[in-house]
Coordinates of C-alpha atoms in Angstrom, one line a residue:
X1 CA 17.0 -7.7 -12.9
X2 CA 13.9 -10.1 -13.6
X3 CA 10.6 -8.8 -12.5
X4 CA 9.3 -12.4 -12.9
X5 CA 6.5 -13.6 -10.5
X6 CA 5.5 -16.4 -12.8
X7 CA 3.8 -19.1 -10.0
X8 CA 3.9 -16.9 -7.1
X9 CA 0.9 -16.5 -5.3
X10 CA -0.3 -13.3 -4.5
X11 CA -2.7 -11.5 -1.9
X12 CA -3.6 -7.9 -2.5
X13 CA -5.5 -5.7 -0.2
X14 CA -7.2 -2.8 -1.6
X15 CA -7.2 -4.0 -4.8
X16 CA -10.5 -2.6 -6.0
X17 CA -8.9 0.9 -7.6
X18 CA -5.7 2.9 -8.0
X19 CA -2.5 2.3 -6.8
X20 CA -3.3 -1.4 -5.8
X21 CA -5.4 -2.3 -8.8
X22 CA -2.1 -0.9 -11.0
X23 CA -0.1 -3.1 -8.7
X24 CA -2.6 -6.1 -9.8
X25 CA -2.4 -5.6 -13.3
X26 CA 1.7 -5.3 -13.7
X27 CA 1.7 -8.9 -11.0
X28 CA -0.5 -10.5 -13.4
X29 CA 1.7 -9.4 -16.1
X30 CA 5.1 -10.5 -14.5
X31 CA 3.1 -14.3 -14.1
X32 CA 1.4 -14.2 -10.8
X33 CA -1.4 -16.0 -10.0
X34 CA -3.7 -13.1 -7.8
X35 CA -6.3 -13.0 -4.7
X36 CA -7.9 -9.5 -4.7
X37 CA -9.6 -8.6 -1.0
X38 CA -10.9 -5.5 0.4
X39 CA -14.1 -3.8 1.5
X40 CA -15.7 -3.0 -1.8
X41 CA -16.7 -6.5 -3.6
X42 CA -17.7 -4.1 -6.9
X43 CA -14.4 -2.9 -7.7
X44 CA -12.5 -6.2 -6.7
X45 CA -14.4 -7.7 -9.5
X46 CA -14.0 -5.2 -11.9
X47 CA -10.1 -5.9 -11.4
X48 CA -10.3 -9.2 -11.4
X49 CA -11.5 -9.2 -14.5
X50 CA -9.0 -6.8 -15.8
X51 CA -6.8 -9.4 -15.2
X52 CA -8.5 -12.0 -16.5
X53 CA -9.9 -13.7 -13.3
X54 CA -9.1 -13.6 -9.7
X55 CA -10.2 -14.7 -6.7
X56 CA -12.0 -11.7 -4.5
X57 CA -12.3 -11.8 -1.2
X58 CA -13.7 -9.2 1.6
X59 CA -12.1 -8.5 4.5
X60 CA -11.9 -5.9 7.7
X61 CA -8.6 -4.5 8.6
X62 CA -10.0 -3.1 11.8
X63 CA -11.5 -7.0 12.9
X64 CA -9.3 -9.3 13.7
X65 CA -11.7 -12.1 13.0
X66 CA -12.2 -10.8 9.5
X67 CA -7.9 -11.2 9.2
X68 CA -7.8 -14.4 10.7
X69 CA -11.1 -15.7 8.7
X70 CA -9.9 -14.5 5.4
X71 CA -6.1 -15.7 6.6
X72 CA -7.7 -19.6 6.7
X73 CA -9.5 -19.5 3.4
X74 CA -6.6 -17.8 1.4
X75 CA -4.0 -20.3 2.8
X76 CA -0.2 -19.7 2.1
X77 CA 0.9 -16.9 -0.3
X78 CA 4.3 -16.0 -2.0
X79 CA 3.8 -12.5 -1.3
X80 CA 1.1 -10.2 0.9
X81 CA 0.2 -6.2 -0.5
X82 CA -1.7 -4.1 1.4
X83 CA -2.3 -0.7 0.5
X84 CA -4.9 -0.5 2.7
X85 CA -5.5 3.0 4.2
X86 CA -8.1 5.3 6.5
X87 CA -7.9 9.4 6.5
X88 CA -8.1 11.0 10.0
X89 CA -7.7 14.5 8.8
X90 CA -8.6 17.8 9.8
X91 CA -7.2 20.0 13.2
X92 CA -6.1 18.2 16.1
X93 CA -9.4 19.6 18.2
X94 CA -11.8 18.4 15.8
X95 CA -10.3 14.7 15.3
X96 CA -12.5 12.3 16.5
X97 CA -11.2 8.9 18.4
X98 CA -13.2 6.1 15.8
X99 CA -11.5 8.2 13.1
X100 CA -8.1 8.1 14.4
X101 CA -8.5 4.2 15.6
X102 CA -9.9 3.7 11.6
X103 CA -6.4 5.2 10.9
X104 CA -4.1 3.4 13.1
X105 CA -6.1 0.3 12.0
X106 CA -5.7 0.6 8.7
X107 CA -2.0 1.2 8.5
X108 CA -0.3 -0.1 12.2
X109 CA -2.6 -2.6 13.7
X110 CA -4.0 -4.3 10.5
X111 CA -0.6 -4.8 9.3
X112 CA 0.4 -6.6 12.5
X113 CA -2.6 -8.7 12.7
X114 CA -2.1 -9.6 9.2
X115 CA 1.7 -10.9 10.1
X116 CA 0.4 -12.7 12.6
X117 CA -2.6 -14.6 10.7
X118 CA -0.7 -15.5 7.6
X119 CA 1.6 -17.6 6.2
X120 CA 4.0 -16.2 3.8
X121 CA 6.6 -17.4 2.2
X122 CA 8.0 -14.4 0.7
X123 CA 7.1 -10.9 1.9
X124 CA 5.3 -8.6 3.0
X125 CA 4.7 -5.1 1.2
X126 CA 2.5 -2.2 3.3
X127 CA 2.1 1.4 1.9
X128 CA 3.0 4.6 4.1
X129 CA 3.3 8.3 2.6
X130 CA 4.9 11.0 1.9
X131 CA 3.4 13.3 4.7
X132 CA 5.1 10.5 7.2
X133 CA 8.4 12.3 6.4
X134 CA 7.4 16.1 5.6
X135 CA 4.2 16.8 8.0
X136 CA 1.8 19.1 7.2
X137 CA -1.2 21.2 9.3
X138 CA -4.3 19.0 9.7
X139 CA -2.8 15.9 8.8
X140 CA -1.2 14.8 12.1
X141 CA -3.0 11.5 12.1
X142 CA -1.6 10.5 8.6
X143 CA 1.6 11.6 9.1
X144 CA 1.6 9.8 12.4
X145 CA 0.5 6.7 11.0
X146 CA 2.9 6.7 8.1
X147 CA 5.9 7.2 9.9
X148 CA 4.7 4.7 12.4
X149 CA 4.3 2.1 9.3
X150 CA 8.1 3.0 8.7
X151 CA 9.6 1.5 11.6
X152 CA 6.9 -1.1 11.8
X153 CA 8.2 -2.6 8.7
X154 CA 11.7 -2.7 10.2
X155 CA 11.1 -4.4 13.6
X156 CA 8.7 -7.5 11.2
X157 CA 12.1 -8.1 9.0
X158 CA 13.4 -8.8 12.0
X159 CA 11.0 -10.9 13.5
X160 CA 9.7 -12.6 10.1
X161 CA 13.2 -13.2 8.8
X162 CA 14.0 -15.1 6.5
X163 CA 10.5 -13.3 5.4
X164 CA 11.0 -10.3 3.8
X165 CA 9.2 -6.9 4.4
X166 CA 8.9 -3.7 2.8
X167 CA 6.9 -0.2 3.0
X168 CA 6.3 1.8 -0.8
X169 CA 5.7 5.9 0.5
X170 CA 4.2 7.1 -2.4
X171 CA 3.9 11.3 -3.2
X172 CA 1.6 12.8 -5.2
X173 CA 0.1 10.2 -7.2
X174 CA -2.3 10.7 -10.2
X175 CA -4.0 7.4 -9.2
X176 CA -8.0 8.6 -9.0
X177 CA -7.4 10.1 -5.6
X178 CA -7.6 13.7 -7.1
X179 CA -10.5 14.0 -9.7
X180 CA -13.2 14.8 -7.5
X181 CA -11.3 18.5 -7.7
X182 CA -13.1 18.5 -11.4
X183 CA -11.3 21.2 -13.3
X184 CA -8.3 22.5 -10.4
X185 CA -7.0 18.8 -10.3
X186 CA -4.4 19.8 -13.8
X187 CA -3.4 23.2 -11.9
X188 CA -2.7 21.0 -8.5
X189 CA -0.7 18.4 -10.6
X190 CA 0.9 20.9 -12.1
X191 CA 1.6 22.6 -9.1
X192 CA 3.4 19.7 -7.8
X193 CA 5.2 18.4 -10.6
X194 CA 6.9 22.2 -10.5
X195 CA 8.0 22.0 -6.7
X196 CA 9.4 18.0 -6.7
X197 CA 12.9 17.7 -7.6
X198 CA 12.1 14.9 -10.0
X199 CA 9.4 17.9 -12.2
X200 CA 6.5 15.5 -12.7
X201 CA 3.8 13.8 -11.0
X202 CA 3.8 9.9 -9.8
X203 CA 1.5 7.7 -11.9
X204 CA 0.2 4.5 -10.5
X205 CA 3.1 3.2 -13.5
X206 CA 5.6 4.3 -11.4
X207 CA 4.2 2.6 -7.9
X208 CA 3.8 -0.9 -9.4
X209 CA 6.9 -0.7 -11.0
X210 CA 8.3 -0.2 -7.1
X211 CA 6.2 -2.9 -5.6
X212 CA 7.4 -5.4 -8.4
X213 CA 11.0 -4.4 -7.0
X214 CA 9.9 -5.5 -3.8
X215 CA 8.5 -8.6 -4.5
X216 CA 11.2 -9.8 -6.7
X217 CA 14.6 -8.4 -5.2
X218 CA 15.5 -11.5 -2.7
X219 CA 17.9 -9.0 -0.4
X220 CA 15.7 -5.9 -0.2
X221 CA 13.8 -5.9 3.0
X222 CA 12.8 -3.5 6.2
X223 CA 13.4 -0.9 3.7
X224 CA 10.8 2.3 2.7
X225 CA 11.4 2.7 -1.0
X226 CA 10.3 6.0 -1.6
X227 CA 8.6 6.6 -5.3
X228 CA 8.0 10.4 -4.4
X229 CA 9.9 12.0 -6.8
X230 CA 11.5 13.8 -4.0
X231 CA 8.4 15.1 -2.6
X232 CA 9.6 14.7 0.9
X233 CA 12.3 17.6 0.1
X234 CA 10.1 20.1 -1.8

């Protein structure tokens, strides 16, 4: 299999840090040409010049006239990324409405509005989670909007055909998300890497190496790949 992406054009969304900046790198690698977009303008240019130059963009997933704006000065694209997302979490009687619409726009409207604005000539990847398929307490919202993504994705291949789309659930990632717990994030990492069936931890390594799947495997598409060492089982 040829992970080659050399002249595709690509858009990524969110690709400031983590998961999405990992994604960046390993496409610029493989030969894409990149356009970085999100809400921080900081850490799209540090990425962009990780990969030695990129065009940055900003855009609103909850304003469809930020979609549609940054839709005409992008133009056509090979491939669209978003691994845009928005945490709602906490008991269902403390949720707030903004924070839930924040969520849903992030992973279930954005998404639509962003199949609607753009041309693409090859597909479309989004990013659920793990918690979409094993639900936890005080994370309705997420687990809600991730499963939502997961049909989502299914009824566009349809509609988008020949256009391809595809979802990435990740697990537990060690993609930055976890330092701020200083010293207990190595005892939580262990933690999960001796429940999952797979015994380790996702990297951001092992997303990108996914999301290059996605892009480059011609008959893959409405499909969740699932790059969660088994997470959804443990």
């Amino acid at each position: 299999m040829r992970l080659d992406l050399t002249g595709s054009r690509i858009l990524v969304i969110g690709g400031g840090s983590g998961i999405a900046r990992a994604i960046a790198l390993s496409a610029h690698q493989a030969g894409a040409t990149l356009i970085l977009a999100g809400r921080d303008k900081a850490k799209l240019d540090e990425t962009a010049e990780l990969v030695g130059g990129a065009e940055t963009a900003t855009v609103d997933l909850g304003d469809e006239a930020s979609i549609s704006a940054l839709a005409e000065t992008v133009g056509p694209v090979d491939h669209l990324i978003s691994t845009a997302g928005a945490a709602a979490n906490g008991p269902v009687r403390e949720l707030s409405a903004y924070a839930i619409q924040k969520s849903f726009n992030a992973k279930v409207i954005g998404p639509i509005l962003l199949a609607k604005h753009f041309t693409v000539r090859g597909s479309f990847l989004f990013f659920s989670g793990v918690v979409g398929w094993r639900p936890a307490p005080e994370l309705v919202v997420m687990a809600t909007t991730n499963g939502a993504l997961g049909h989502l994705i299914e009824a566009l291949s349809v509609e988008l055909a020949p256009v391809r789309v595809n979802a990435i659930s990740p697990g537990i990632i060690d993609s930055g998300l976890w330092d701020g717990m200083g010293d207990e994030k190595t005892a939580f990492l262990d933690g999960v890497a001796a429940k999952v069936p797979a015994r380790r931890f996702g990297t951001t390594e092992d997303v990108a190496e996914a999301a290059l799947f996605a892009l480059t495997n011609r008959f893959t598409t409405g499909t969740v790949l699932h790059v969660d060492g088994g997470g959804r089982w443990a």
